[in-house]
GROMACS .gro file of C-alpha atoms in nm:
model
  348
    1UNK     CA    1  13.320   9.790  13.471
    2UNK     CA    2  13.426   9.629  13.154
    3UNK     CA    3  13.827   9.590  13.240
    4UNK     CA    4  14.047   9.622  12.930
    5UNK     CA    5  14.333   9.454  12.813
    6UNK     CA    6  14.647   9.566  12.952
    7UNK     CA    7  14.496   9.722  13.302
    8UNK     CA    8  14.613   9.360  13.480
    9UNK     CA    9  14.912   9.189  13.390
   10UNK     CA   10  14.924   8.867  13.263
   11UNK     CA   11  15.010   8.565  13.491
   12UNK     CA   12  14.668   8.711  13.683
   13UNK     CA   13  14.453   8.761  13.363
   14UNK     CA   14  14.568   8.388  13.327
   15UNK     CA   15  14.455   8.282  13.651
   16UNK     CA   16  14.115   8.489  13.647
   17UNK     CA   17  14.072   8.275  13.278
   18UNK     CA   18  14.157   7.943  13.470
   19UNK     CA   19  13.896   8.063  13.724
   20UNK     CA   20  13.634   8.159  13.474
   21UNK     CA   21  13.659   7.839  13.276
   22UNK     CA   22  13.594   7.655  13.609
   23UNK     CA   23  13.344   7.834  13.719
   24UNK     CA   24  13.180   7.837  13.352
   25UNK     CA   25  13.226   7.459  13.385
   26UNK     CA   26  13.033   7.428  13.691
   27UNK     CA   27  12.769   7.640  13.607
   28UNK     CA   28  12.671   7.432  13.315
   29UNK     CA   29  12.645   7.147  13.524
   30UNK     CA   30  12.447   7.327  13.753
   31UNK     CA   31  12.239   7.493  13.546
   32UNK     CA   32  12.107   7.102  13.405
   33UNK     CA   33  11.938   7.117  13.704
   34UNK     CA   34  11.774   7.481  13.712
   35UNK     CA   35  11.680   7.496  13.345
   36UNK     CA   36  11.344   7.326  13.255
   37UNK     CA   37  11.123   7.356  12.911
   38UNK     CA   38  10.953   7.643  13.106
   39UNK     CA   39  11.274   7.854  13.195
   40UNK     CA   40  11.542   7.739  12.931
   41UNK     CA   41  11.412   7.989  12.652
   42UNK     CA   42  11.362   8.275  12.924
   43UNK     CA   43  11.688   8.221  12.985
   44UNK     CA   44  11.846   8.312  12.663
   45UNK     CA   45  11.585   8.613  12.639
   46UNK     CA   46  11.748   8.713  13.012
   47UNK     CA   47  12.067   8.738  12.792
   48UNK     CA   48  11.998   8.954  12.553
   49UNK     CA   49  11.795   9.154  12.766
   50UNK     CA   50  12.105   9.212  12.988
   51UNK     CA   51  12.344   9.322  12.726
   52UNK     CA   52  12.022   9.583  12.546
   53UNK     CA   53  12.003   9.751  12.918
   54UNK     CA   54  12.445   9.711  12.970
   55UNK     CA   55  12.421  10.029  12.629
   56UNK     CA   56  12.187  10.259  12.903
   57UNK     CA   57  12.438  10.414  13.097
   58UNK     CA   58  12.239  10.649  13.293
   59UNK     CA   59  12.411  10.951  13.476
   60UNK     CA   60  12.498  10.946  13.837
   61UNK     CA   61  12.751  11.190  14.005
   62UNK     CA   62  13.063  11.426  13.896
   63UNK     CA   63  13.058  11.350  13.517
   64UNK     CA   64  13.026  10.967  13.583
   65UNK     CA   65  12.756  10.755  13.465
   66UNK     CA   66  12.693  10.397  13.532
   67UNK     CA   67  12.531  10.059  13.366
   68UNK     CA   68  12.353   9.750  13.453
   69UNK     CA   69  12.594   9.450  13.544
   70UNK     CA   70  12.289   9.193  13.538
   71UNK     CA   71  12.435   8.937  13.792
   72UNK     CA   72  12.197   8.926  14.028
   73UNK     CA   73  11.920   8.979  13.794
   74UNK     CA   74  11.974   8.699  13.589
   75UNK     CA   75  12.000   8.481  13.897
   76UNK     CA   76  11.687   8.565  14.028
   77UNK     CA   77  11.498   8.508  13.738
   78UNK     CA   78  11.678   8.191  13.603
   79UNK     CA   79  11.891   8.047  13.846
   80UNK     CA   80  12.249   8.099  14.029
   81UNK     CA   81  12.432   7.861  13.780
   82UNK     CA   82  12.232   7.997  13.460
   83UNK     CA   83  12.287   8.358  13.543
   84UNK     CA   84  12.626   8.295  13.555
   85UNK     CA   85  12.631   8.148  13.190
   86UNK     CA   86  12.402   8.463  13.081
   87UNK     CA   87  12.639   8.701  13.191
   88UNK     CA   88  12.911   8.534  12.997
   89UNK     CA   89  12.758   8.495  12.710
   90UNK     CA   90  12.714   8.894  12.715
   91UNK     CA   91  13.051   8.958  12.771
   92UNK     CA   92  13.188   8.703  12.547
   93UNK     CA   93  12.958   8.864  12.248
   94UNK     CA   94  13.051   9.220  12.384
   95UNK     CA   95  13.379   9.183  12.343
   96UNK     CA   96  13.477   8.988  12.061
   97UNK     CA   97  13.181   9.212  11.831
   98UNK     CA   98  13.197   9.522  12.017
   99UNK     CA   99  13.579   9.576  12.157
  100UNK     CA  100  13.396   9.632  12.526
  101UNK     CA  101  13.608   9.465  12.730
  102UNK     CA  102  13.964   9.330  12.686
  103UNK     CA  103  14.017   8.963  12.529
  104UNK     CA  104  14.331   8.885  12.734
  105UNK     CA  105  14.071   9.066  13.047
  106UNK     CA  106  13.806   8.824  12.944
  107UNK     CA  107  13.880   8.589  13.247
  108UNK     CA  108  13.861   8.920  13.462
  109UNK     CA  109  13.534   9.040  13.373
  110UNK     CA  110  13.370   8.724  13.380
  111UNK     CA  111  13.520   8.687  13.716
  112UNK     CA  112  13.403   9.033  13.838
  113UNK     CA  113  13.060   9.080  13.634
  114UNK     CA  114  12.926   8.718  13.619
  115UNK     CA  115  13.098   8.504  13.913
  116UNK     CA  116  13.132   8.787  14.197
  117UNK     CA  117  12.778   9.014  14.124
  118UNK     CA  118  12.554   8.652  14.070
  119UNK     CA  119  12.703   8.447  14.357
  120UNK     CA  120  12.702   8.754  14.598
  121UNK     CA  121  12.363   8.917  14.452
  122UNK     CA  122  12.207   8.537  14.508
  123UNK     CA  123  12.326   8.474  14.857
  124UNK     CA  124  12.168   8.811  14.953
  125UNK     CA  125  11.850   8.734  14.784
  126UNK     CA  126  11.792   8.398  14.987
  127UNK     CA  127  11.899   8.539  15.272
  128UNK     CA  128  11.618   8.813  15.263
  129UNK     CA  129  11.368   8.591  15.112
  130UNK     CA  130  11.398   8.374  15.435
  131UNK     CA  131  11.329   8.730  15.658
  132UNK     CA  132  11.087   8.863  15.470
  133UNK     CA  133  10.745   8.753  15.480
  134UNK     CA  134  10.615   8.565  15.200
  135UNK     CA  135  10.492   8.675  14.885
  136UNK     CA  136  10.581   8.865  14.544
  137UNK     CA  137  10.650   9.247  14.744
  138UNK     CA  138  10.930   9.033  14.912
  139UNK     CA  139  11.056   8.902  14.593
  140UNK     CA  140  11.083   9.226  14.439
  141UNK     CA  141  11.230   9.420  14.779
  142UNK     CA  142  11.465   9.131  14.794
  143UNK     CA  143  11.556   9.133  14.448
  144UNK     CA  144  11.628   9.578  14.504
  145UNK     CA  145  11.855   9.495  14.795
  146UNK     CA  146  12.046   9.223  14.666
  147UNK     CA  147  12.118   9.413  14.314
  148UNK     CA  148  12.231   9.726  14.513
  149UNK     CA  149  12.492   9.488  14.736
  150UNK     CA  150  12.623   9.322  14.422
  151UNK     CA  151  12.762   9.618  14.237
  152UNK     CA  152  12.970   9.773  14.510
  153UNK     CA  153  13.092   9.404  14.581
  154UNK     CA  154  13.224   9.360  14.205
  155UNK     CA  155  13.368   9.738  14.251
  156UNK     CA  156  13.569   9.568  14.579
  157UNK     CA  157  13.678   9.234  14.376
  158UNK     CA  158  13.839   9.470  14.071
  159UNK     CA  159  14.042   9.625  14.360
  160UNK     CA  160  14.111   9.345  14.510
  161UNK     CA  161  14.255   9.210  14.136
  162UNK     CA  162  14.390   9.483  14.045
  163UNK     CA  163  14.620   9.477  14.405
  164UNK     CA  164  14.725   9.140  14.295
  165UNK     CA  165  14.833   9.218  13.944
  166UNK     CA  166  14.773   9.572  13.882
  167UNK     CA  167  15.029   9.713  13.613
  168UNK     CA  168  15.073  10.033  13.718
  169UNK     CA  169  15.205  10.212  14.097
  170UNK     CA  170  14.906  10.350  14.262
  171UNK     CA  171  14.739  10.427  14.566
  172UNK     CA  172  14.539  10.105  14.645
  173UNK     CA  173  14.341  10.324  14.893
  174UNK     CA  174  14.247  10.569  14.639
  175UNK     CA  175  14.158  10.297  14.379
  176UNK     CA  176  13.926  10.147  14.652
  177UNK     CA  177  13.748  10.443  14.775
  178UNK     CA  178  13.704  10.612  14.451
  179UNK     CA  179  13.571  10.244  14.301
  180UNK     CA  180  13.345  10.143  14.631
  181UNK     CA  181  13.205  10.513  14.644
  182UNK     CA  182  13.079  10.574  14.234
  183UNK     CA  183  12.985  10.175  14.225
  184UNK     CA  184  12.725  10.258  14.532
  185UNK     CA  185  12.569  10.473  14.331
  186UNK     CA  186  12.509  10.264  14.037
  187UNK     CA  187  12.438   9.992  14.273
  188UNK     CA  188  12.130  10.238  14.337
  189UNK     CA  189  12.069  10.203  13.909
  190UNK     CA  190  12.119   9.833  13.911
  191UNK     CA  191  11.885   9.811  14.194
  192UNK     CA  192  11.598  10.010  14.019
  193UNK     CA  193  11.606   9.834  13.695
  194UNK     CA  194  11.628   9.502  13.887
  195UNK     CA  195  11.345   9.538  14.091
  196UNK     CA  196  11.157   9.664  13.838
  197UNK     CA  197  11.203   9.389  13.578
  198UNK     CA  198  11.170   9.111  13.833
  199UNK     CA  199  10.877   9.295  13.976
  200UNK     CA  200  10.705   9.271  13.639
  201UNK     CA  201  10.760   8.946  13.574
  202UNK     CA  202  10.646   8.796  13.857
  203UNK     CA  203  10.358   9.018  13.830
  204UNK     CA  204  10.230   8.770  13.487
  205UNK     CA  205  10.421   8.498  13.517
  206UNK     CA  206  10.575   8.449  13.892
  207UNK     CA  207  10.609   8.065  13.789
  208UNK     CA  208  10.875   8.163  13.564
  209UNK     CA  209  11.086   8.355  13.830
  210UNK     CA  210  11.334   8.133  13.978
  211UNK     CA  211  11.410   8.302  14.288
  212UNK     CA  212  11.006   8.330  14.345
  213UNK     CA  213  10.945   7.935  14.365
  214UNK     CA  214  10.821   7.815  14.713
  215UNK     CA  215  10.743   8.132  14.801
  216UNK     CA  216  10.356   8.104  14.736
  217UNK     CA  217  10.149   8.064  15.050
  218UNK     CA  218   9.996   7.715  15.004
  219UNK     CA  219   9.577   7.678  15.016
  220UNK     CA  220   9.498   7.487  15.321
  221UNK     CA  221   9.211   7.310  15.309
  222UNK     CA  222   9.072   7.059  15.624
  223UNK     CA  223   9.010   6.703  15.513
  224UNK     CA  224   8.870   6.467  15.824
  225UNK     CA  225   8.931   6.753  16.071
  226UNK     CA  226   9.259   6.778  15.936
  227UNK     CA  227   9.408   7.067  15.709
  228UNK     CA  228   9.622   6.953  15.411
  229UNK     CA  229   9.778   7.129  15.139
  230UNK     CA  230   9.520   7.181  14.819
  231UNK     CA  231   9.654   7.074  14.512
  232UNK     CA  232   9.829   7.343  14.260
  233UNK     CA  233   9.630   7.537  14.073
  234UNK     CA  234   9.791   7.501  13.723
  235UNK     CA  235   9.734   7.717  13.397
  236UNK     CA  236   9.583   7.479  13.091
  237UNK     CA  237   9.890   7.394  12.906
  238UNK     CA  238   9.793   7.561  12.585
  239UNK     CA  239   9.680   7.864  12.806
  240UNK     CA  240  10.058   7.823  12.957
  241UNK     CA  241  10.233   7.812  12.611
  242UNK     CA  242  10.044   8.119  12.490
  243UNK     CA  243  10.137   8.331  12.782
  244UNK     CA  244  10.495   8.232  12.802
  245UNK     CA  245  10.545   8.278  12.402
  246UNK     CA  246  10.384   8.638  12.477
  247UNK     CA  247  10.614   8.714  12.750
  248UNK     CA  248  10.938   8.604  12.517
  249UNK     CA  249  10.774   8.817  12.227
  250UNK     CA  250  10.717   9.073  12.445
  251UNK     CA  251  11.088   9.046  12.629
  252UNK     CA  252  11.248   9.025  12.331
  253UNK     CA  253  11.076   9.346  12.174
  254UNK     CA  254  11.160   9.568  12.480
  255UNK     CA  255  11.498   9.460  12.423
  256UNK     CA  256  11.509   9.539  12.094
  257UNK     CA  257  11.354   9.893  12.125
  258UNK     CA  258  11.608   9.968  12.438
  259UNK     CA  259  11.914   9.895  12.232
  260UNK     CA  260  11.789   9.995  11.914
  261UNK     CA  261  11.608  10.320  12.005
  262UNK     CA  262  11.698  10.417  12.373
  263UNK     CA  263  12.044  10.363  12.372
  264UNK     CA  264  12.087  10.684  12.152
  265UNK     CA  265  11.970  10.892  12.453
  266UNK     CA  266  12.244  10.733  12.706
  267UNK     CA  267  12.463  10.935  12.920
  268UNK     CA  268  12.771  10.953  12.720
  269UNK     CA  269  13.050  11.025  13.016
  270UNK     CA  270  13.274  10.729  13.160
  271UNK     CA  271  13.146  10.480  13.320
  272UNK     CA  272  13.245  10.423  13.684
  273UNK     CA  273  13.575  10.189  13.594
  274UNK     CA  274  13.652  10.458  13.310
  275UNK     CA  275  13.639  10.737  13.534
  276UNK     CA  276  13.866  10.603  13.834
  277UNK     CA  277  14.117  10.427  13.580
  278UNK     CA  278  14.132  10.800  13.435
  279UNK     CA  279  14.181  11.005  13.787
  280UNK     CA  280  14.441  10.758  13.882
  281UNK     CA  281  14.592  10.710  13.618
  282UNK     CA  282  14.553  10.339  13.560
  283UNK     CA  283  14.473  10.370  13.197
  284UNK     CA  284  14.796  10.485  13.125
  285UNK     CA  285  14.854  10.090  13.063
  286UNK     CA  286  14.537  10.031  12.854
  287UNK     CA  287  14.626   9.833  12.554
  288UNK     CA  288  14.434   9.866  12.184
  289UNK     CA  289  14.146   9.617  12.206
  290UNK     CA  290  14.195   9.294  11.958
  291UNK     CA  291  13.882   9.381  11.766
  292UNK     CA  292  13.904   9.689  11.741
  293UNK     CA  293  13.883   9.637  11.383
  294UNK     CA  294  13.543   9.459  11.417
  295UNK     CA  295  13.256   9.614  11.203
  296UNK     CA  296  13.100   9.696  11.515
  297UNK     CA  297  13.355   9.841  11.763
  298UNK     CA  298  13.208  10.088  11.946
  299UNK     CA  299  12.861   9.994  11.962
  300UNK     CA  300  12.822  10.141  11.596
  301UNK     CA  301  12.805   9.937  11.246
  302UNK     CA  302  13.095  10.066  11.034
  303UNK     CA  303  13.082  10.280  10.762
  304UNK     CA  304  12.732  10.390  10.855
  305UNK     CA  305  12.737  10.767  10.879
  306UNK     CA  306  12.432  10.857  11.106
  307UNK     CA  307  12.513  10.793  11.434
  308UNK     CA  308  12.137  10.760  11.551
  309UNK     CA  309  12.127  10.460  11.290
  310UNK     CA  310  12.438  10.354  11.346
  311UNK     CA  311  12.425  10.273  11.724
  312UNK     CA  312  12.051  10.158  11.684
  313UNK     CA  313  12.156   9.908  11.438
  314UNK     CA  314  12.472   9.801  11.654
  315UNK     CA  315  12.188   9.761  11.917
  316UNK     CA  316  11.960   9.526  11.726
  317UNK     CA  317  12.279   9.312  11.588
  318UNK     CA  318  12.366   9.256  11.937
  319UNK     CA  319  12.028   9.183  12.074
  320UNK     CA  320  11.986   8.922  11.818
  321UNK     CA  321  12.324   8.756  11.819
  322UNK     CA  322  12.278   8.754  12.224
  323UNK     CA  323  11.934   8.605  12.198
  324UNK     CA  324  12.086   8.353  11.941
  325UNK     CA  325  12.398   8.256  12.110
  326UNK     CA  326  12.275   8.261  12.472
  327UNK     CA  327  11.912   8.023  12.378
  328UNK     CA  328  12.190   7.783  12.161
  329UNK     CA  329  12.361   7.722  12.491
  330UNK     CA  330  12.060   7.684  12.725
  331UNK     CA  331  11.903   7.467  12.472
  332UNK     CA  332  12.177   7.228  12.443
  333UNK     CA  333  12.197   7.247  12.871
  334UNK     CA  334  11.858   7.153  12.840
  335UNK     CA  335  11.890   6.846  12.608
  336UNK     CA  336  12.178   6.728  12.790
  337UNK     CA  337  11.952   6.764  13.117
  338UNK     CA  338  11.707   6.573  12.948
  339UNK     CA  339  11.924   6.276  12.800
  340UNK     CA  340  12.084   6.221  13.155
  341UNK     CA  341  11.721   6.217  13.284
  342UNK     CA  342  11.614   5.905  13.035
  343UNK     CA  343  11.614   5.600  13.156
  344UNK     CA  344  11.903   5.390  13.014
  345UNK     CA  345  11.760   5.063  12.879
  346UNK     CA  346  11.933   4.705  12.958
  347UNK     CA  347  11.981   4.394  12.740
  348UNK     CA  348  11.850   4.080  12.841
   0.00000   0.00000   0.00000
């Protein structure tokens, strides 16, 4: 769903980038207060992560294949506000490295992919969490419903863009049908790797899952015929260390290996965007990306012959400078979280 340049004209791109920078803005005020020294280095991990599984387009109907979009992931395992910054930061690499994704359509996508699949994908989670009975199966069936919702709801926010400043004369109806119906499907994708991912990592570390906090059913023990709540069990802090520094390791590996090895074996037809812009004629308008003289346009290192090695190495460059970029930003979140905490001293 990566719009290029030239699909929406541009007083709109304008406005999406006015509405991207404020919601960008927001989010990294709000994301001082969701990013701790437990979460802030998951959260650039969730990053990179995102953009090694965005280069698996898997197949799903009439020569169209589909990717993760990550919104509602990366809420639900760092935070609303945070997920929204993680998202950017994968478009923002993917498109000035990679020429995925328009520069002038930078505002759009950030709009559609981060703002519209997080804050939607979010508000379904809570809702369900609140239904649901407590505990980590809820989490994780929450977490599959929520990811299926947001994808056909980005799908429906292109459309309604693209009715706003759309450059070229067709069917509205047709662009929202054919988007809706091949973005349900890969809302079915989005929901399987979600579910899956957040299901594992609340199966080692649930204390790390944002969306999983306050869930836990609370030890009741009864004090003077009363009950109360029994204190927290809480790992050893060296014990905690180890086992987050594993999970990073161990995070940042898979993400590696996905990008760098896996990726080779994704579906190569158009994704869902690709594939309606092509039937209806709406990339008639597409414009030559600004970097598309980047060593790495394409999702493939220039120069380098072997297309295996090639892409894999494209992978791994991305991974890292995700990884990099994303834990640079979280970090500095976190500092600034920590210098407004800090008590300001007074003369006397």
């Amino acid at each position: 769903m990566h719009v290029p340049d030239g699909f929406i004209n541009a007083p709109v791109s304008a406005a999406t980038g006015v509405l991207a920078a404020g919601a960008i803005a927001v989010s990294l005020r709000g994301a001082r207060r969701e990013l701790d020294e437990r979460t802030a280095p998951l959260a650039g991990l969730v990053a990179a992560f995102i953009f090694a599984v965005q280069m698996l387009n898997f197949p799903v109907a009439a020569g169209t294949s589909g990717h993760l979009l990550g919104g509602a992931l990366a809420a639900i395992l760092v935070g609303p506000f945070t997920g929204v910054l993680c998202v950017s930061v994968v478009l923002l690499m993917q498109g000035i490295l990679f020429a995925d994704g328009g520069l002038t359509a930078l505002g759009v996508n950030i709009t559609d992919m981060a703002i519209v699949t997080t804050v939607v994908g979010y508000a379904v989670f809570r809702g369900l969490v609140k239904l649901l009975p407590r505990g980590r199966r809820s989490v994780t069936v929450a977490s599959f419903v929520a990811a299926l919702l947001s994808v056909p709801a980005a799908a429906v926010a292109f459309t309604l863009i693209y009715a706003v400043g759309g450059t070229t004369d067709v069917s509205l109806g047709k662009v929202a049908t054919a988007m809706v119906g091949v973005h349900v499907l890969i809302g079915i994708g989005e929901a399987a790797i979600t579910g899956l991912t957040v299901g594992a990592v609340i199966a080692v570390r649930p204390d790390l899952v944002y969306g999983a906090r306050g869930l836990e059913q609370k030890l009741k023990l009864r004090v003077n015929g009363e009950l109360v709540d029994a204190p927290a069990a809480r790992p050893a802090p060296v014990a905690a260390r180890a086992s987050r520094r594993a999970l990073w390791v161990t995070g940042l590996v898979t993400s590696l290996v996905l990008a760098g090895f896996v990726s080779f074996y994704a579906s190569s037809n158009p994704d869902g965007l690709e594939k309606v812009a092509h039937d209806e004629g709406i990339d008639s308008r597409a414009q030559q990306h600004a970097s598309d003289g980047s060593p790495l346009a394409g999702y493939g290192v220039k120069d380098v012959e072997d297309a295996r090695l090639s892409g894999g190495l494209a992978g791994v460059i991305g991974v890292g400078v995700t990884v990099v970029a994303g834990s640079t930003v979280f970090w500095a979140v976190r500092r600034r979280r920590t210098a407004d905490a800090s008590p300001v001293g007074t003369g006397v």
